[in-house]
XYZ file of C-alpha atoms in Angstrom:
495
model
C 57.373 16.725 122.127
C 56.529 13.008 121.933
C 52.816 12.183 121.699
C 50.413 9.425 120.670
C 47.226 9.509 118.593
C 44.053 7.572 119.386
C 41.080 7.343 117.020
C 37.744 5.606 117.598
C 34.913 4.954 115.130
C 31.561 4.824 116.924
C 28.032 3.997 115.835
C 27.053 7.628 115.281
C 30.296 9.567 115.735
C 34.042 9.177 115.463
C 36.553 10.825 117.795
C 40.274 11.398 117.876
C 42.640 12.664 120.558
C 46.332 13.524 120.678
C 48.036 13.252 124.080
C 51.509 13.716 125.498
C 53.448 11.201 127.609
C 51.561 12.247 130.747
C 48.105 11.841 129.224
C 47.602 15.596 128.774
C 45.241 16.316 125.885
C 46.932 18.329 123.143
C 44.198 18.240 120.508
C 40.925 16.483 119.789
C 38.390 16.250 116.995
C 35.179 14.446 116.163
C 32.937 13.821 113.176
C 29.350 12.488 112.999
C 27.956 9.863 110.661
C 24.746 7.880 110.393
C 23.831 4.267 111.004
C 22.021 2.955 107.944
C 18.956 0.760 108.499
C 17.995 -0.386 104.988
C 15.587 -3.014 106.349
C 14.170 -3.872 109.785
C 16.786 -5.795 111.729
C 19.667 -4.593 109.537
C 22.341 -2.078 110.551
C 25.169 -0.879 108.316
C 27.959 1.662 107.821
C 29.777 2.679 104.645
C 33.310 1.420 105.247
C 35.288 3.942 103.218
C 32.994 6.950 103.676
C 32.199 6.483 107.378
C 35.142 4.523 108.825
C 38.170 5.557 106.767
C 36.674 8.912 105.803
C 36.307 9.849 109.464
C 39.917 8.829 110.160
C 41.093 11.179 107.413
C 38.897 14.073 108.541
C 39.755 13.696 112.230
C 43.479 13.294 111.658
C 43.652 16.366 109.447
C 41.641 18.393 111.985
C 43.992 17.380 114.814
C 47.096 18.118 112.767
C 45.702 21.580 111.963
C 45.856 22.469 115.683
C 48.505 25.136 116.335
C 51.660 23.666 117.824
C 50.870 20.107 116.699
C 53.252 18.277 114.362
C 52.734 14.883 112.764
C 56.453 14.211 113.293
C 55.897 14.153 117.068
C 53.452 11.224 116.873
C 55.260 8.132 118.163
C 52.419 5.669 117.579
C 48.776 5.447 116.462
C 46.099 3.133 117.873
C 42.560 2.787 116.585
C 39.327 1.136 117.626
C 35.876 0.884 116.112
C 32.453 -0.555 116.662
C 32.401 -4.281 116.464
C 32.344 -7.008 115.705
C 31.415 -6.105 112.128
C 31.459 -8.068 108.882
C 33.017 -6.443 105.816
C 33.965 -8.394 102.676
C 36.801 -6.837 100.654
C 38.368 -7.762 97.322
C 42.006 -8.541 96.565
C 42.828 -4.822 96.534
C 41.204 -4.348 99.956
C 38.251 -2.424 98.553
C 34.853 -2.971 100.248
C 32.383 -5.056 98.254
C 29.338 -3.861 100.245
C 28.447 -1.823 103.318
C 29.862 -3.048 106.609
C 27.358 -5.190 108.527
C 27.332 -3.997 112.135
C 27.591 -5.851 115.426
C 24.742 -7.442 117.430
C 22.172 -4.790 116.508
C 22.117 -6.371 113.030
C 19.992 -9.523 113.191
C 19.880 -10.552 109.512
C 21.582 -13.923 110.123
C 18.983 -15.353 112.542
C 18.305 -18.365 110.295
C 22.014 -19.148 109.986
C 22.444 -18.852 113.773
C 19.679 -21.394 114.353
C 20.989 -23.764 111.692
C 24.618 -23.696 112.861
C 23.598 -24.106 116.500
C 21.423 -27.093 115.632
C 24.062 -28.675 113.438
C 27.120 -28.170 115.690
C 25.401 -28.232 119.079
C 25.101 -25.384 121.567
C 27.371 -27.038 124.163
C 30.096 -27.735 121.616
C 30.031 -24.138 120.401
C 30.179 -22.789 123.943
C 33.073 -25.103 124.861
C 35.193 -24.425 121.759
C 34.300 -20.809 121.023
C 33.457 -19.428 124.449
C 30.202 -17.925 123.195
C 26.796 -19.077 122.079
C 25.946 -18.090 118.517
C 23.964 -14.844 118.633
C 23.452 -11.738 116.514
C 26.856 -10.631 117.849
C 28.581 -13.532 116.064
C 30.299 -12.839 112.743
C 30.427 -16.452 111.506
C 26.677 -16.704 110.762
C 26.787 -13.338 108.975
C 29.540 -14.627 106.686
C 27.371 -17.671 105.932
C 24.438 -15.313 105.261
C 26.609 -13.427 102.758
C 27.694 -16.645 101.060
C 24.107 -17.807 100.637
C 22.334 -14.563 99.812
C 25.036 -12.815 97.774
C 27.219 -15.513 96.183
C 28.410 -13.005 93.577
C 29.936 -10.845 96.338
C 31.304 -13.834 98.234
C 33.049 -15.071 95.074
C 35.003 -11.794 94.898
C 35.809 -11.763 98.618
C 39.530 -12.016 99.405
C 39.196 -11.208 103.117
C 36.481 -10.724 105.715
C 37.398 -7.775 107.900
C 35.880 -6.001 110.847
C 35.730 -2.208 111.227
C 39.073 -1.777 113.003
C 40.729 -4.182 110.557
C 39.622 -2.035 107.646
C 40.965 1.156 109.225
C 44.313 -0.503 110.016
C 44.497 -1.841 106.451
C 43.923 1.619 105.008
C 46.680 2.971 107.272
C 49.238 0.187 106.840
C 48.205 -2.271 104.130
C 48.060 -5.103 106.706
C 45.053 -7.384 107.233
C 45.038 -7.982 111.017
C 42.607 -8.488 113.891
C 43.118 -8.686 117.656
C 42.181 -11.791 119.644
C 39.548 -9.932 121.663
C 37.644 -9.050 118.473
C 38.290 -12.402 116.801
C 36.547 -14.268 119.629
C 33.318 -12.775 118.255
C 33.810 -14.601 114.939
C 32.243 -17.785 116.382
C 32.261 -20.578 115.324
C 35.546 -19.734 113.573
C 37.726 -18.946 116.624
C 38.916 -21.536 119.149
C 39.400 -19.955 122.585
C 41.656 -22.773 123.819
C 44.175 -22.584 120.973
C 43.518 -18.844 120.402
C 43.532 -19.451 116.673
C 41.158 -19.662 113.735
C 39.409 -22.980 113.212
C 37.152 -24.458 110.539
C 36.689 -27.738 112.427
C 33.165 -26.863 113.579
C 31.897 -25.486 110.264
C 34.075 -25.879 107.177
C 31.353 -24.558 104.881
C 31.505 -20.927 106.054
C 34.907 -19.656 104.892
C 38.542 -20.737 104.852
C 40.895 -19.448 107.534
C 43.142 -18.004 104.807
C 40.427 -15.429 104.081
C 40.407 -14.142 107.657
C 42.824 -11.509 109.035
C 46.092 -12.345 110.815
C 45.660 -12.659 114.596
C 47.577 -10.337 116.921
C 47.362 -8.846 120.419
C 45.962 -5.338 120.576
C 49.182 -3.497 121.421
C 51.336 -5.316 118.878
C 52.486 -3.181 115.955
C 50.524 -4.188 112.846
C 52.521 -2.050 110.453
C 53.475 1.506 109.607
C 51.668 4.330 107.861
C 52.067 3.929 104.102
C 52.929 6.711 101.673
C 49.371 6.578 100.307
C 47.807 6.854 103.774
C 50.225 9.635 104.698
C 49.154 11.640 101.650
C 45.479 11.276 102.596
C 45.770 11.949 106.322
C 48.758 14.234 106.741
C 50.504 11.671 108.966
C 54.181 10.862 108.524
C 54.874 7.714 106.517
C 56.481 5.061 108.702
C 54.617 5.972 111.905
C 53.855 2.745 113.852
C 50.212 1.596 114.032
C 48.932 -0.969 116.529
C 46.590 -3.843 115.723
C 43.763 -2.010 117.535
C 40.583 -3.426 119.038
C 36.829 -2.933 119.514
C 35.751 0.459 120.870
C 34.341 -0.899 124.131
C 37.653 -2.521 125.070
C 39.569 0.697 124.450
C 36.973 2.564 126.486
C 37.446 0.143 129.380
C 41.182 0.771 129.269
C 40.556 4.531 129.335
C 38.951 4.352 132.802
C 41.372 1.956 134.426
C 39.737 -1.455 133.984
C 42.716 -3.797 134.446
C 42.143 -6.079 137.472
C 39.852 -9.112 137.921
C 36.503 -7.828 139.212
C 36.789 -4.480 137.440
C 33.785 -3.739 135.217
C 33.178 -1.035 132.659
C 29.613 0.168 132.102
C 29.606 2.020 128.789
C 26.658 4.338 128.160
C 26.697 4.701 124.389
C 24.448 3.872 121.466
C 24.113 0.594 123.336
C 24.958 -0.321 126.914
C 28.066 -2.469 126.854
C 29.724 -4.106 129.856
C 33.155 -5.661 130.180
C 34.293 -7.412 133.320
C 37.790 -8.814 133.727
C 37.990 -12.213 135.399
C 40.764 -14.418 136.748
C 39.505 -17.331 134.657
C 37.208 -17.951 131.734
C 33.489 -17.561 132.481
C 31.376 -20.178 130.729
C 27.758 -19.025 130.473
C 25.618 -18.815 127.337
C 23.947 -15.608 128.534
C 27.243 -13.701 128.432
C 30.058 -13.302 125.904
C 33.644 -14.347 126.436
C 36.943 -13.288 124.883
C 40.630 -13.256 125.695
C 41.450 -9.745 126.918
C 43.785 -7.337 125.136
C 46.867 -8.885 126.730
C 47.847 -12.573 126.967
C 46.668 -14.469 130.056
C 43.754 -12.173 130.983
C 40.054 -13.024 130.495
C 37.006 -10.869 129.816
C 33.283 -11.492 130.174
C 31.019 -9.157 128.231
C 27.382 -8.199 127.875
C 25.452 -5.664 125.851
C 21.933 -4.371 125.364
C 20.633 -3.940 121.812
C 19.286 -0.420 122.274
C 20.093 2.345 124.746
C 21.541 5.554 123.314
C 19.776 4.661 120.077
C 16.519 4.696 122.054
C 17.181 8.202 123.365
C 17.805 9.344 119.779
C 14.576 7.654 118.658
C 12.616 9.343 121.456
C 14.076 12.754 120.663
C 13.317 12.379 116.944
C 9.768 11.106 117.461
C 8.577 12.810 120.647
C 10.561 16.052 120.747
C 10.711 17.232 117.159
C 10.014 20.824 118.155
C 13.157 21.010 120.304
C 16.422 22.312 118.891
C 18.708 19.285 118.288
C 21.627 20.842 120.165
C 19.602 21.339 123.370
C 16.950 18.610 123.053
C 18.657 16.036 125.286
C 19.254 18.579 128.052
C 15.587 19.593 127.953
C 14.407 15.990 128.006
C 16.741 15.220 130.912
C 15.205 18.090 132.897
C 11.702 16.795 132.156
C 12.691 13.267 133.222
C 14.226 14.574 136.454
C 10.928 16.319 137.256
C 9.104 12.963 137.061
C 9.319 10.872 140.272
C 11.240 7.607 140.532
C 9.477 4.868 138.533
C 7.867 7.533 136.334
C 4.450 7.685 137.995
C 4.010 3.929 137.523
C 5.033 3.870 133.851
C 7.142 0.926 132.680
C 9.168 0.647 129.461
C 10.770 -2.438 127.899
C 13.852 -1.404 125.858
C 13.703 -4.205 123.261
C 13.107 -1.979 120.225
C 15.684 -3.940 118.186
C 15.252 -7.286 119.904
C 17.701 -7.921 122.723
C 21.261 -9.094 123.003
C 22.419 -10.305 126.444
C 21.076 -12.026 128.367
C 17.939 -12.821 126.300
C 19.635 -13.256 122.897
C 16.250 -12.778 121.268
C 16.056 -10.781 118.015
C 12.254 -10.997 118.120
C 11.776 -9.416 121.562
C 9.692 -6.235 121.335
C 9.759 -2.903 123.121
C 6.750 -1.527 124.965
C 5.444 1.227 127.202
C 3.185 -0.324 129.831
C 0.837 1.471 132.190
C 0.147 4.616 130.160
C -2.768 6.805 131.207
C -3.943 10.338 130.483
C -1.940 11.823 133.362
C 1.415 10.838 131.865
C 3.494 13.442 130.067
C 6.623 13.393 127.949
C 8.855 13.651 131.019
C 7.286 10.503 132.480
C 7.805 8.660 129.224
C 11.431 9.735 128.940
C 12.120 8.782 132.562
C 10.460 5.402 131.964
C 12.693 4.934 128.916
C 15.851 5.658 130.931
C 14.697 3.411 133.783
C 13.835 0.652 131.328
C 17.396 0.701 130.004
C 18.642 0.730 133.608
C 16.544 -2.345 134.401
C 17.953 -4.078 131.325
C 21.420 -3.353 132.706
C 20.370 -4.664 136.129
C 19.191 -7.896 134.463
C 22.734 -8.386 133.127
C 24.360 -7.547 136.470
C 22.160 -10.242 138.037
C 23.653 -12.731 135.553
C 27.174 -11.827 136.644
C 26.119 -12.445 140.230
C 24.571 -15.779 139.229
C 27.911 -17.040 137.870
C 29.858 -15.875 140.919
C 31.305 -12.790 139.253
C 29.583 -9.952 141.110
C 31.300 -6.769 139.950
C 33.885 -5.203 142.243
C 34.565 -1.755 140.821
C 32.094 -0.474 138.205
C 33.594 2.265 136.053
C 30.937 4.297 134.203
C 31.840 5.932 130.912
C 30.177 7.330 127.803
C 27.839 10.135 126.823
C 24.933 8.748 128.837
C 26.779 9.401 132.105
C 25.909 13.079 131.657
C 22.264 12.150 132.280
C 21.833 12.071 136.081
C 18.537 10.142 135.983
C 19.970 7.396 133.777
C 23.125 7.085 135.861
C 21.343 7.035 139.217
C 18.653 4.626 137.986
C 21.312 2.151 136.920
C 22.898 2.234 140.381
C 19.476 1.935 142.038
C 18.097 -0.938 139.956
C 21.458 -2.698 139.643
C 22.434 -2.265 143.273
C 25.942 -1.125 142.356
C 28.050 1.949 142.962
C 29.530 3.535 139.840
C 32.814 5.413 139.574
C 33.425 8.198 137.064
C 36.876 9.328 135.962
C 38.230 12.775 135.213
C 38.494 12.418 131.437
C 35.419 11.269 129.522
C 36.768 11.092 125.962
C 36.297 7.329 126.012
C 37.780 4.904 123.515
C 39.905 7.450 121.646
C 41.695 8.317 124.894
C 42.102 4.611 125.696
C 43.629 4.141 122.248
C 46.125 6.947 122.828
C 47.139 5.180 126.053
C 47.409 1.778 124.329
C 49.590 3.379 121.661
C 51.877 4.690 124.423
C 52.042 1.206 125.979
C 52.826 -0.330 122.579
C 55.994 1.731 122.101
C 57.125 1.741 125.724
C 56.056 5.271 126.629
C 53.671 4.020 129.354
C 53.019 1.025 131.571
C 49.447 -0.382 131.917
C 49.355 0.826 135.540
C 49.933 4.419 134.422
C 46.286 4.826 133.400
C 45.332 5.584 137.018
C 47.632 8.600 136.817
C 46.499 9.570 133.318
C 42.802 9.445 134.234
C 42.071 9.485 137.997
C 38.630 8.735 139.504
C 36.718 11.864 140.534
C 33.158 10.883 141.455
C 31.093 7.978 142.812
C 27.351 7.336 142.353
C 25.908 5.067 145.061
C 22.464 3.404 145.098
C 20.063 5.827 146.797
C 18.916 3.213 149.350
C 16.521 3.568 152.255
C 13.606 1.237 153.224
C 10.892 3.056 151.244
C 13.151 3.509 148.248
C 14.228 -0.144 148.234
C 10.649 -1.431 148.509
C 9.599 0.823 145.629
C 12.435 -0.303 143.380
C 12.105 -3.971 144.324
C 8.428 -3.879 143.364
C 9.178 -2.204 140.065
C 11.929 -4.694 139.277
C 9.433 -7.528 139.818
C 6.917 -5.844 137.507
C 9.637 -5.335 134.906
C 10.684 -8.987 135.125
C 7.118 -10.240 134.691
C 6.436 -7.934 131.749
C 9.822 -8.775 130.191
C 9.171 -12.512 130.382
C 5.768 -12.079 128.726
C 7.295 -9.990 125.927
C 10.081 -12.542 125.497
C 7.573 -15.397 125.231
C 5.348 -13.533 122.761
C 8.354 -12.471 120.648
């Protein structure tokens, strides 16, 4: 039986899934890990222990499933959180923890300096993105300045997926979609590395080889086979960032299609017929040549629900805490009895791009309970998402189909609030495994076992969440959106 394996490394958990040629799930596994926050504004993972270690554990768990054979795996595709910054030595060994994506704001000074030196318009024109905490280039410069002893030993700068693919195949590669986040080191017009804008960061020879996501990067080595139980010689794709694989998993493939990913952060990807040039949003070539993507992401969302559970619901059993909190939030009325929450607990990514923005609960009084606070938290994240959707509308890219995916979609209040505040319908698909399932599909595409259009058959739509609507409802939500906007702008200015 021919099958494909997809593995995804997330912020707090990794997942793997084995599927047959029709998308039927044969086996799955997952493994948790922690996000390290050694200092305020920093976010890290241990590359070998968390990224590669999870690949080994998940692969072995899947291969232990009765009836599953590693010899049946035709191709492997991986994804991971990103963009990350990981320096490795000549042997490919990590020289420090992996520095995570936009939630890590350590390079704020380098962002400001590079923007001032190169010019914001020049960066946007050449790189497609303003320099923000999502950009890898400033983090490399931060490493060079603050840890010259590590930089001197650095043979390559990898991202999370690159490291996993290297451990599987021995190849140092990166897909174009991920590489576009290495601003100011990637030129979107030539789709190649460039040092023309800043030759003092790092040489292009110390960056991975560029590929498209479904190209074969290499084959499983004997060493990797011994660790994982895979068969040496099995093809491995270049891979991509988790959010892109998740978008694939729910059928995002036409201009106007948007994915709304409810994970540790909210992340949105919208495909467009042409490049979108706007400093509030991110841009990248899509996973396949000739297609464009416009992205956005909040700094905190699922991480906020974890924070609330850990701080405000310590007496609840961890395995049932979120269900209990969801019930309490559902018992609170829309707009949480007048309680407002700003979700900027780790600054904000799009569209504010402000690492100093602060979170807040506004309007608290002695009648409010934990359910009100949790509902306000979910609605605050929803209003942050609505702020981004407004930006898409501003640039003439109002979303057509919005495909909702991720663990947060299980929370009815969060899902409905996003439709209500954003004014969009959301579509949910049958299978909710996310990026790992998208990877299994991309692996099938890579070796000719599937066509990109087959995803609609692999994972059909099953449910739609419309804005609640109605005159009273709309007036209520419009008023609360105005209050949120005013409070947000004050917090942004004070940050």
